[in-house]
Amino acid sequence: RVTMFGGGAAFFASCLKAGLDPNAVADLSALRTVGSTGSPLSPDAYRWILSHVAPHVWLNPISGGTDVGAAFVCGNVTLPI
Protein backbone atom coordinates (compact mmCIF):
# COMPACT_ATOMS: atom_id res chain seq x y z
CA ARG A 1 0.00 0.00 0.00
CA VAL A 2 2.91 2.34 -0.74
CA THR A 3 1.70 5.73 -1.97
CA MET A 4 5.05 7.27 -2.93
CA PHE A 5 8.17 5.61 -4.31
CA GLY A 6 11.42 7.31 -5.21
CA GLY A 7 14.51 6.01 -6.91
CA GLY A 8 17.42 7.12 -9.02
CA ALA A 9 17.16 7.41 -12.78
CA ALA A 10 19.83 4.68 -13.06
CA PHE A 11 17.62 2.36 -10.99
CA PHE A 12 14.65 2.89 -13.30
CA ALA A 13 16.86 2.44 -16.39
CA SER A 14 18.17 -0.84 -14.96
CA CYS A 15 14.63 -2.08 -14.31
CA LEU A 16 13.69 -1.20 -17.89
CA LYS A 17 16.73 -3.01 -19.32
CA ALA A 18 16.02 -6.06 -17.14
CA GLY A 19 12.48 -6.25 -18.53
CA LEU A 20 10.85 -5.96 -15.10
CA ASP A 21 7.08 -5.45 -14.88
CA PRO A 22 6.28 -4.47 -11.28
CA ASN A 23 2.61 -3.88 -12.02
CA ALA A 24 2.24 -7.51 -13.08
CA VAL A 25 3.50 -8.89 -9.76
CA ALA A 26 2.33 -6.33 -7.18
CA ASP A 27 -0.77 -4.35 -6.31
CA LEU A 28 0.32 -0.79 -7.04
CA SER A 29 -3.15 0.73 -6.96
CA ALA A 30 -2.32 2.89 -3.91
CA LEU A 31 0.78 4.36 -5.60
CA ARG A 32 0.23 8.05 -6.34
CA THR A 33 3.71 9.46 -6.92
CA VAL A 34 6.94 8.15 -8.41
CA GLY A 35 9.96 10.35 -7.86
CA SER A 36 13.22 10.14 -9.75
CA THR A 37 16.54 11.82 -9.04
CA GLY A 38 20.27 11.35 -9.47
CA SER A 39 20.45 12.08 -13.18
CA PRO A 40 17.99 12.97 -15.95
CA LEU A 41 15.29 10.37 -16.53
CA SER A 42 15.37 9.17 -20.13
CA PRO A 43 12.23 9.27 -22.29
CA ASP A 44 12.29 5.44 -22.38
CA ALA A 45 12.35 5.32 -18.57
CA TYR A 46 9.40 7.74 -18.42
CA ARG A 47 7.45 5.43 -20.73
CA TRP A 48 8.48 2.33 -18.74
CA ILE A 49 7.30 3.83 -15.44
CA LEU A 50 3.95 4.85 -16.90
CA SER A 51 3.36 1.53 -18.67
CA HIS A 52 4.93 -1.02 -16.28
CA VAL A 53 4.61 0.64 -12.88
CA ALA A 54 1.45 2.72 -12.85
CA PRO A 55 -0.10 4.83 -15.60
CA HIS A 56 -2.06 6.89 -13.07
CA VAL A 57 0.88 8.21 -11.04
CA TRP A 58 2.32 11.69 -10.78
CA LEU A 59 5.81 11.17 -12.20
CA ASN A 60 7.94 13.69 -10.33
CA PRO A 61 11.59 13.99 -11.37
CA ILE A 62 13.59 16.27 -9.10
CA SER A 63 17.00 17.81 -9.56
CA GLY A 64 19.76 19.35 -7.53
CA GLY A 65 20.53 19.76 -3.90
CA THR A 66 22.31 16.50 -3.09
CA ASP A 67 24.95 18.28 -1.02
CA VAL A 68 22.43 20.31 0.98
CA GLY A 69 19.68 17.69 1.13
CA ALA A 70 17.22 19.76 -0.87
CA ALA A 71 15.62 19.89 -4.30
CA PHE A 72 16.01 22.89 -6.56
CA VAL A 73 13.75 21.71 -9.37
CA CYS A 74 10.63 19.65 -8.66
CA GLY A 75 7.62 18.44 -10.56
CA ASN A 76 4.47 20.50 -10.86
CA VAL A 77 1.27 18.55 -10.29
CA THR A 78 -0.76 21.14 -12.24
CA LEU A 79 1.17 20.71 -15.51
CA PRO A 80 1.45 17.68 -17.82
CA ILE A 81 4.66 15.68 -17.96
PDB file of N, CA and C in Angstrom:
ATOM      1  N   ARG A   1       0.813  -1.197   0.000  1.00  0.00           N
ATOM      2  CA  ARG A   1       0.000   0.000   0.000  1.00  0.00           C
ATOM      3  C   ARG A   1       0.857   1.262   0.000  1.00  0.00           C
ATOM      4  N   VAL A   2       2.025   1.191  -0.614  1.00  0.00           N
ATOM      5  CA  VAL A   2       2.911   2.336  -0.740  1.00  0.00           C
ATOM      6  C   VAL A   2       2.229   3.393  -1.610  1.00  0.00           C
ATOM      7  N   THR A   3       2.298   4.655  -1.184  1.00  0.00           N
ATOM      8  CA  THR A   3       1.696   5.725  -1.974  1.00  0.00           C
ATOM      9  C   THR A   3       2.732   6.557  -2.726  1.00  0.00           C
ATOM     10  N   MET A   4       3.984   6.543  -2.255  1.00  0.00           N
ATOM     11  CA  MET A   4       5.049   7.274  -2.932  1.00  0.00           C
ATOM     12  C   MET A   4       6.300   6.401  -2.978  1.00  0.00           C
ATOM     13  N   PHE A   5       6.930   6.360  -4.151  1.00  0.00           N
ATOM     14  CA  PHE A   5       8.170   5.608  -4.305  1.00  0.00           C
ATOM     15  C   PHE A   5       9.164   6.484  -5.042  1.00  0.00           C
ATOM     16  N   GLY A   6      10.376   6.535  -4.547  1.00  0.00           N
ATOM     17  CA  GLY A   6      11.415   7.307  -5.208  1.00  0.00           C
ATOM     18  C   GLY A   6      12.642   6.458  -5.473  1.00  0.00           C
ATOM     19  N   GLY A   7      13.286   6.724  -6.565  1.00  0.00           N
ATOM     20  CA  GLY A   7      14.508   6.012  -6.914  1.00  0.00           C
ATOM     21  C   GLY A   7      15.337   6.842  -7.871  1.00  0.00           C
ATOM     22  N   GLY A   8      16.542   6.435  -8.084  1.00  0.00           N
ATOM     23  CA  GLY A   8      17.420   7.118  -9.017  1.00  0.00           C
ATOM     24  C   GLY A   8      17.085   6.763 -10.457  1.00  0.00           C
ATOM     25  N   ALA A   9      17.402   7.665 -11.363  1.00  0.00           N
ATOM     26  CA  ALA A   9      17.160   7.407 -12.782  1.00  0.00           C
ATOM     27  C   ALA A   9      17.886   6.148 -13.239  1.00  0.00           C
ATOM     28  N   ALA A  10      19.081   5.894 -12.698  1.00  0.00           N
ATOM     29  CA  ALA A  10      19.826   4.680 -13.058  1.00  0.00           C
ATOM     30  C   ALA A  10      19.083   3.429 -12.609  1.00  0.00           C
ATOM     31  N   PHE A  11      18.415   3.490 -11.463  1.00  0.00           N
ATOM     32  CA  PHE A  11      17.615   2.359 -10.987  1.00  0.00           C
ATOM     33  C   PHE A  11      16.487   2.062 -11.970  1.00  0.00           C
ATOM     34  N   PHE A  12      15.759   3.101 -12.365  1.00  0.00           N
ATOM     35  CA  PHE A  12      14.649   2.893 -13.296  1.00  0.00           C
ATOM     36  C   PHE A  12      15.148   2.392 -14.655  1.00  0.00           C
ATOM     37  N   ALA A  13      16.281   2.909 -15.123  1.00  0.00           N
ATOM     38  CA  ALA A  13      16.857   2.441 -16.390  1.00  0.00           C
ATOM     39  C   ALA A  13      17.256   0.973 -16.293  1.00  0.00           C
ATOM     40  N   SER A  14      17.787   0.564 -15.147  1.00  0.00           N
ATOM     41  CA  SER A  14      18.167  -0.843 -14.957  1.00  0.00           C
ATOM     42  C   SER A  14      16.938  -1.747 -14.947  1.00  0.00           C
ATOM     43  N   CYS A  15      15.875  -1.302 -14.327  1.00  0.00           N
ATOM     44  CA  CYS A  15      14.630  -2.085 -14.315  1.00  0.00           C
ATOM     45  C   CYS A  15      14.089  -2.246 -15.727  1.00  0.00           C
ATOM     46  N   LEU A  16      14.127  -1.162 -16.504  1.00  0.00           N
ATOM     47  CA  LEU A  16      13.693  -1.204 -17.895  1.00  0.00           C
ATOM     48  C   LEU A  16      14.515  -2.208 -18.679  1.00  0.00           C
ATOM     49  N   LYS A  17      15.836  -2.118 -18.577  1.00  0.00           N
ATOM     50  CA  LYS A  17      16.730  -3.009 -19.322  1.00  0.00           C
ATOM     51  C   LYS A  17      16.560  -4.467 -18.906  1.00  0.00           C
ATOM     52  N   ALA A  18      16.212  -4.692 -17.635  1.00  0.00           N
ATOM     53  CA  ALA A  18      16.015  -6.062 -17.144  1.00  0.00           C
ATOM     54  C   ALA A  18      14.650  -6.619 -17.533  1.00  0.00           C
ATOM     55  N   GLY A  19      13.803  -5.787 -18.106  1.00  0.00           N
ATOM     56  CA  GLY A  19      12.478  -6.250 -18.528  1.00  0.00           C
ATOM     57  C   GLY A  19      11.509  -6.476 -17.373  1.00  0.00           C
ATOM     58  N   LEU A  20      11.727  -5.780 -16.261  1.00  0.00           N
ATOM     59  CA  LEU A  20      10.848  -5.956 -15.099  1.00  0.00           C
ATOM     60  C   LEU A  20       9.475  -5.346 -15.359  1.00  0.00           C
ATOM     61  N   ASP A  21       8.451  -5.939 -14.764  1.00  0.00           N
ATOM     62  CA  ASP A  21       7.080  -5.454 -14.881  1.00  0.00           C
ATOM     63  C   ASP A  21       6.441  -5.471 -13.496  1.00  0.00           C
ATOM     64  N   PRO A  22       6.769  -4.477 -12.652  1.00  0.00           N
ATOM     65  CA  PRO A  22       6.280  -4.470 -11.276  1.00  0.00           C
ATOM     66  C   PRO A  22       4.762  -4.530 -11.160  1.00  0.00           C
ATOM     67  N   ASN A  23       4.062  -3.895 -12.079  1.00  0.00           N
ATOM     68  CA  ASN A  23       2.606  -3.875 -12.019  1.00  0.00           C
ATOM     69  C   ASN A  23       2.005  -5.268 -12.207  1.00  0.00           C
ATOM     70  N   ALA A  24       2.739  -6.152 -12.848  1.00  0.00           N
ATOM     71  CA  ALA A  24       2.244  -7.511 -13.081  1.00  0.00           C
ATOM     72  C   ALA A  24       2.380  -8.396 -11.849  1.00  0.00           C
ATOM     73  N   VAL A  25       3.239  -8.031 -10.919  1.00  0.00           N
ATOM     74  CA  VAL A  25       3.497  -8.889  -9.755  1.00  0.00           C
ATOM     75  C   VAL A  25       3.118  -8.260  -8.421  1.00  0.00           C
ATOM     76  N   ALA A  26       2.667  -7.007  -8.434  1.00  0.00           N
ATOM     77  CA  ALA A  26       2.329  -6.332  -7.181  1.00  0.00           C
ATOM     78  C   ALA A  26       1.103  -5.450  -7.376  1.00  0.00           C
ATOM     79  N   ASP A  27       0.371  -5.258  -6.298  1.00  0.00           N
ATOM     80  CA  ASP A  27      -0.767  -4.346  -6.309  1.00  0.00           C
ATOM     81  C   ASP A  27      -0.242  -2.937  -6.080  1.00  0.00           C
ATOM     82  N   LEU A  28      -0.193  -2.157  -7.126  1.00  0.00           N
ATOM     83  CA  LEU A  28       0.320  -0.794  -7.043  1.00  0.00           C
ATOM     84  C   LEU A  28      -0.795   0.241  -7.120  1.00  0.00           C
ATOM     85  N   SER A  29      -2.008  -0.170  -6.823  1.00  0.00           N
ATOM     86  CA  SER A  29      -3.154   0.732  -6.959  1.00  0.00           C
ATOM     87  C   SER A  29      -3.106   1.909  -5.993  1.00  0.00           C
ATOM     88  N   ALA A  30      -2.416   1.780  -4.876  1.00  0.00           N
ATOM     89  CA  ALA A  30      -2.318   2.886  -3.915  1.00  0.00           C
ATOM     90  C   ALA A  30      -1.221   3.874  -4.289  1.00  0.00           C
ATOM     91  N   LEU A  31      -0.341   3.500  -5.211  1.00  0.00           N
ATOM     92  CA  LEU A  31       0.776   4.359  -5.601  1.00  0.00           C
ATOM     93  C   LEU A  31       0.249   5.615  -6.275  1.00  0.00           C
ATOM     94  N   ARG A  32       0.678   6.773  -5.789  1.00  0.00           N
ATOM     95  CA  ARG A  32       0.225   8.053  -6.340  1.00  0.00           C
ATOM     96  C   ARG A  32       1.362   8.861  -6.958  1.00  0.00           C
ATOM     97  N   THR A  33       2.580   8.671  -6.452  1.00  0.00           N
ATOM     98  CA  THR A  33       3.714   9.458  -6.917  1.00  0.00           C
ATOM     99  C   THR A  33       4.939   8.576  -7.092  1.00  0.00           C
ATOM    100  N   VAL A  34       5.637   8.757  -8.197  1.00  0.00           N
ATOM    101  CA  VAL A  34       6.942   8.147  -8.409  1.00  0.00           C
ATOM    102  C   VAL A  34       7.923   9.289  -8.606  1.00  0.00           C
ATOM    103  N   GLY A  35       8.936   9.325  -7.752  1.00  0.00           N
ATOM    104  CA  GLY A  35       9.960  10.352  -7.858  1.00  0.00           C
ATOM    105  C   GLY A  35      11.233   9.763  -8.430  1.00  0.00           C
ATOM    106  N   SER A  36      11.953  10.574  -9.177  1.00  0.00           N
ATOM    107  CA  SER A  36      13.219  10.144  -9.752  1.00  0.00           C
ATOM    108  C   SER A  36      14.246  11.240  -9.556  1.00  0.00           C
ATOM    109  N   THR A  37      15.466  10.852  -9.231  1.00  0.00           N
ATOM    110  CA  THR A  37      16.542  11.819  -9.043  1.00  0.00           C
ATOM    111  C   THR A  37      17.873  11.168  -9.378  1.00  0.00           C
ATOM    112  N   GLY A  38      18.930  11.897  -9.240  1.00  0.00           N
ATOM    113  CA  GLY A  38      20.272  11.354  -9.469  1.00  0.00           C
ATOM    114  C   GLY A  38      20.851  11.726 -10.808  1.00  0.00           C
ATOM    115  N   SER A  39      20.061  11.691 -11.831  1.00  0.00           N
ATOM    116  CA  SER A  39      20.454  12.081 -13.178  1.00  0.00           C
ATOM    117  C   SER A  39      19.163  12.239 -13.970  1.00  0.00           C
ATOM    118  N   PRO A  40      19.227  12.816 -15.168  1.00  0.00           N
ATOM    119  CA  PRO A  40      17.990  12.966 -15.946  1.00  0.00           C
ATOM    120  C   PRO A  40      17.358  11.612 -16.267  1.00  0.00           C
ATOM    121  N   LEU A  41      16.062  11.566 -16.193  1.00  0.00           N
ATOM    122  CA  LEU A  41      15.292  10.366 -16.527  1.00  0.00           C
ATOM    123  C   LEU A  41      15.085  10.342 -18.038  1.00  0.00           C
ATOM    124  N   SER A  42      15.488   9.257 -18.673  1.00  0.00           N
ATOM    125  CA  SER A  42      15.375   9.165 -20.132  1.00  0.00           C
ATOM    126  C   SER A  42      13.908   9.050 -20.557  1.00  0.00           C
ATOM    127  N   PRO A  43      13.598   9.440 -21.793  1.00  0.00           N
ATOM    128  CA  PRO A  43      12.234   9.268 -22.294  1.00  0.00           C
ATOM    129  C   PRO A  43      11.765   7.806 -22.210  1.00  0.00           C
ATOM    130  N   ASP A  44      12.669   6.857 -22.480  1.00  0.00           N
ATOM    131  CA  ASP A  44      12.290   5.443 -22.381  1.00  0.00           C
ATOM    132  C   ASP A  44      11.925   5.068 -20.952  1.00  0.00           C
ATOM    133  N   ALA A  45      12.652   5.608 -19.975  1.00  0.00           N
ATOM    134  CA  ALA A  45      12.349   5.315 -18.570  1.00  0.00           C
ATOM    135  C   ALA A  45      11.014   5.937 -18.167  1.00  0.00           C
ATOM    136  N   TYR A  46      10.720   7.142 -18.664  1.00  0.00           N
ATOM    137  CA  TYR A  46       9.399   7.738 -18.419  1.00  0.00           C
ATOM    138  C   TYR A  46       8.313   6.777 -18.893  1.00  0.00           C
ATOM    139  N   ARG A  47       8.465   6.324 -20.146  1.00  0.00           N
ATOM    140  CA  ARG A  47       7.449   5.430 -20.725  1.00  0.00           C
ATOM    141  C   ARG A  47       7.353   4.127 -19.940  1.00  0.00           C
ATOM    142  N   TRP A  48       8.493   3.585 -19.499  1.00  0.00           N
ATOM    143  CA  TRP A  48       8.484   2.335 -18.737  1.00  0.00           C
ATOM    144  C   TRP A  48       7.726   2.511 -17.427  1.00  0.00           C
ATOM    145  N   ILE A  49       7.994   3.593 -16.712  1.00  0.00           N
ATOM    146  CA  ILE A  49       7.297   3.833 -15.444  1.00  0.00           C
ATOM    147  C   ILE A  49       5.797   3.920 -15.672  1.00  0.00           C
ATOM    148  N   LEU A  50       5.382   4.673 -16.666  1.00  0.00           N
ATOM    149  CA  LEU A  50       3.950   4.854 -16.901  1.00  0.00           C
ATOM    150  C   LEU A  50       3.268   3.606 -17.453  1.00  0.00           C
ATOM    151  N   SER A  51       3.998   2.734 -18.118  1.00  0.00           N
ATOM    152  CA  SER A  51       3.360   1.530 -18.668  1.00  0.00           C
ATOM    153  C   SER A  51       3.551   0.287 -17.800  1.00  0.00           C
ATOM    154  N   HIS A  52       4.648   0.195 -17.050  1.00  0.00           N
ATOM    155  CA  HIS A  52       4.929  -1.019 -16.281  1.00  0.00           C
ATOM    156  C   HIS A  52       4.864  -0.837 -14.766  1.00  0.00           C
ATOM    157  N   VAL A  53       4.746   0.396 -14.314  1.00  0.00           N
ATOM    158  CA  VAL A  53       4.608   0.639 -12.879  1.00  0.00           C
ATOM    159  C   VAL A  53       3.183   1.082 -12.600  1.00  0.00           C
ATOM    160  N   ALA A  54       2.807   2.229 -13.077  1.00  0.00           N
ATOM    161  CA  ALA A  54       1.447   2.719 -12.848  1.00  0.00           C
ATOM    162  C   ALA A  54       1.161   3.895 -13.775  1.00  0.00           C
ATOM    163  N   PRO A  55       0.195   3.749 -14.666  1.00  0.00           N
ATOM    164  CA  PRO A  55      -0.104   4.830 -15.604  1.00  0.00           C
ATOM    165  C   PRO A  55      -0.776   6.027 -14.939  1.00  0.00           C
ATOM    166  N   HIS A  56      -1.294   5.839 -13.747  1.00  0.00           N
ATOM    167  CA  HIS A  56      -2.064   6.889 -13.074  1.00  0.00           C
ATOM    168  C   HIS A  56      -1.225   7.753 -12.125  1.00  0.00           C
ATOM    169  N   VAL A  57       0.076   7.513 -12.032  1.00  0.00           N
ATOM    170  CA  VAL A  57       0.884   8.207 -11.035  1.00  0.00           C
ATOM    171  C   VAL A  57       1.296   9.604 -11.490  1.00  0.00           C
ATOM    172  N   TRP A  58       1.654  10.417 -10.512  1.00  0.00           N
ATOM    173  CA  TRP A  58       2.322  11.687 -10.780  1.00  0.00           C
ATOM    174  C   TRP A  58       3.803  11.354 -10.836  1.00  0.00           C
ATOM    175  N   LEU A  59       4.389  11.454 -12.006  1.00  0.00           N
ATOM    176  CA  LEU A  59       5.811  11.168 -12.198  1.00  0.00           C
ATOM    177  C   LEU A  59       6.567  12.459 -11.934  1.00  0.00           C
ATOM    178  N   ASN A  60       7.349  12.466 -10.845  1.00  0.00           N
ATOM    179  CA  ASN A  60       7.944  13.692 -10.330  1.00  0.00           C
ATOM    180  C   ASN A  60       9.468  13.600 -10.295  1.00  0.00           C
ATOM    181  N   PRO A  61      10.137  13.948 -11.399  1.00  0.00           N
ATOM    182  CA  PRO A  61      11.591  13.989 -11.369  1.00  0.00           C
ATOM    183  C   PRO A  61      12.048  15.242 -10.641  1.00  0.00           C
ATOM    184  N   ILE A  62      13.049  15.111  -9.796  1.00  0.00           N
ATOM    185  CA  ILE A  62      13.595  16.269  -9.095  1.00  0.00           C
ATOM    186  C   ILE A  62      15.071  16.397  -9.425  1.00  0.00           C
ATOM    187  N   SER A  63      15.609  17.575  -9.192  1.00  0.00           N
ATOM    188  CA  SER A  63      17.001  17.810  -9.564  1.00  0.00           C
ATOM    189  C   SER A  63      17.673  18.729  -8.563  1.00  0.00           C
ATOM    190  N   GLY A  64      18.920  18.456  -8.314  1.00  0.00           N
ATOM    191  CA  GLY A  64      19.758  19.351  -7.531  1.00  0.00           C
ATOM    192  C   GLY A  64      19.631  19.181  -6.035  1.00  0.00           C
ATOM    193  N   GLY A  65      20.610  19.698  -5.342  1.00  0.00           N
ATOM    194  CA  GLY A  65      20.533  19.756  -3.900  1.00  0.00           C
ATOM    195  C   GLY A  65      21.074  18.570  -3.148  1.00  0.00           C
ATOM    196  N   THR A  66      21.782  17.669  -3.787  1.00  0.00           N
ATOM    197  CA  THR A  66      22.310  16.496  -3.092  1.00  0.00           C
ATOM    198  C   THR A  66      23.165  16.906  -1.897  1.00  0.00           C
ATOM    199  N   ASP A  67      24.039  17.875  -2.096  1.00  0.00           N
ATOM    200  CA  ASP A  67      24.951  18.281  -1.023  1.00  0.00           C
ATOM    201  C   ASP A  67      24.234  18.927   0.154  1.00  0.00           C
ATOM    202  N   VAL A  68      23.146  19.619  -0.107  1.00  0.00           N
ATOM    203  CA  VAL A  68      22.434  20.307   0.979  1.00  0.00           C
ATOM    204  C   VAL A  68      21.144  19.598   1.382  1.00  0.00           C
ATOM    205  N   GLY A  69      20.881  18.453   0.787  1.00  0.00           N
ATOM    206  CA  GLY A  69      19.679  17.692   1.133  1.00  0.00           C
ATOM    207  C   GLY A  69      18.401  18.411   0.746  1.00  0.00           C
ATOM    208  N   ALA A  70      18.390  19.014  -0.415  1.00  0.00           N
ATOM    209  CA  ALA A  70      17.224  19.760  -0.872  1.00  0.00           C
ATOM    210  C   ALA A  70      16.982  19.473  -2.348  1.00  0.00           C
ATOM    211  N   ALA A  71      15.916  20.012  -2.879  1.00  0.00           N
ATOM    212  CA  ALA A  71      15.620  19.885  -4.303  1.00  0.00           C
ATOM    213  C   ALA A  71      15.420  21.283  -4.874  1.00  0.00           C
ATOM    214  N   PHE A  72      16.124  21.577  -5.944  1.00  0.00           N
ATOM    215  CA  PHE A  72      16.009  22.889  -6.564  1.00  0.00           C
ATOM    216  C   PHE A  72      14.957  22.923  -7.671  1.00  0.00           C
ATOM    217  N   VAL A  73      14.740  21.804  -8.303  1.00  0.00           N
ATOM    218  CA  VAL A  73      13.749  21.707  -9.368  1.00  0.00           C
ATOM    219  C   VAL A  73      12.868  20.508  -9.051  1.00  0.00           C
ATOM    220  N   CYS A  74      11.583  20.738  -8.963  1.00  0.00           N
ATOM    221  CA  CYS A  74      10.633  19.648  -8.662  1.00  0.00           C
ATOM    222  C   CYS A  74       9.529  19.622  -9.688  1.00  0.00           C
ATOM    223  N   GLY A  75       8.763  18.553  -9.689  1.00  0.00           N
ATOM    224  CA  GLY A  75       7.621  18.442 -10.564  1.00  0.00           C
ATOM    225  C   GLY A  75       6.515  19.393 -10.158  1.00  0.00           C
ATOM    226  N   ASN A  76       5.613  19.623 -11.095  1.00  0.00           N
ATOM    227  CA  ASN A  76       4.467  20.499 -10.858  1.00  0.00           C
ATOM    228  C   ASN A  76       3.213  19.698 -11.158  1.00  0.00           C
ATOM    229  N   VAL A  77       2.439  19.414 -10.141  1.00  0.00           N
ATOM    230  CA  VAL A  77       1.266  18.555 -10.290  1.00  0.00           C
ATOM    231  C   VAL A  77       0.193  19.180 -11.190  1.00  0.00           C
ATOM    232  N   THR A  78       0.257  20.483 -11.429  1.00  0.00           N
ATOM    233  CA  THR A  78      -0.764  21.144 -12.243  1.00  0.00           C
ATOM    234  C   THR A  78      -0.438  21.157 -13.735  1.00  0.00           C
ATOM    235  N   LEU A  79       0.765  20.711 -14.104  1.00  0.00           N
ATOM    236  CA  LEU A  79       1.167  20.706 -15.510  1.00  0.00           C
ATOM    237  C   LEU A  79       1.390  19.278 -16.004  1.00  0.00           C
ATOM    238  N   PRO A  80       1.189  19.026 -17.295  1.00  0.00           N
ATOM    239  CA  PRO A  80       1.455  17.683 -17.822  1.00  0.00           C
ATOM    240  C   PRO A  80       2.938  17.370 -17.814  1.00  0.00           C
ATOM    241  N   ILE A  81       3.262  16.095 -17.923  1.00  0.00           N
ATOM    242  CA  ILE A  81       4.665  15.683 -17.958  1.00  0.00           C
ATOM    243  C   ILE A  81       5.321  16.232 -19.198  1.00  0.00           C
TER     244      ILE A  81
END
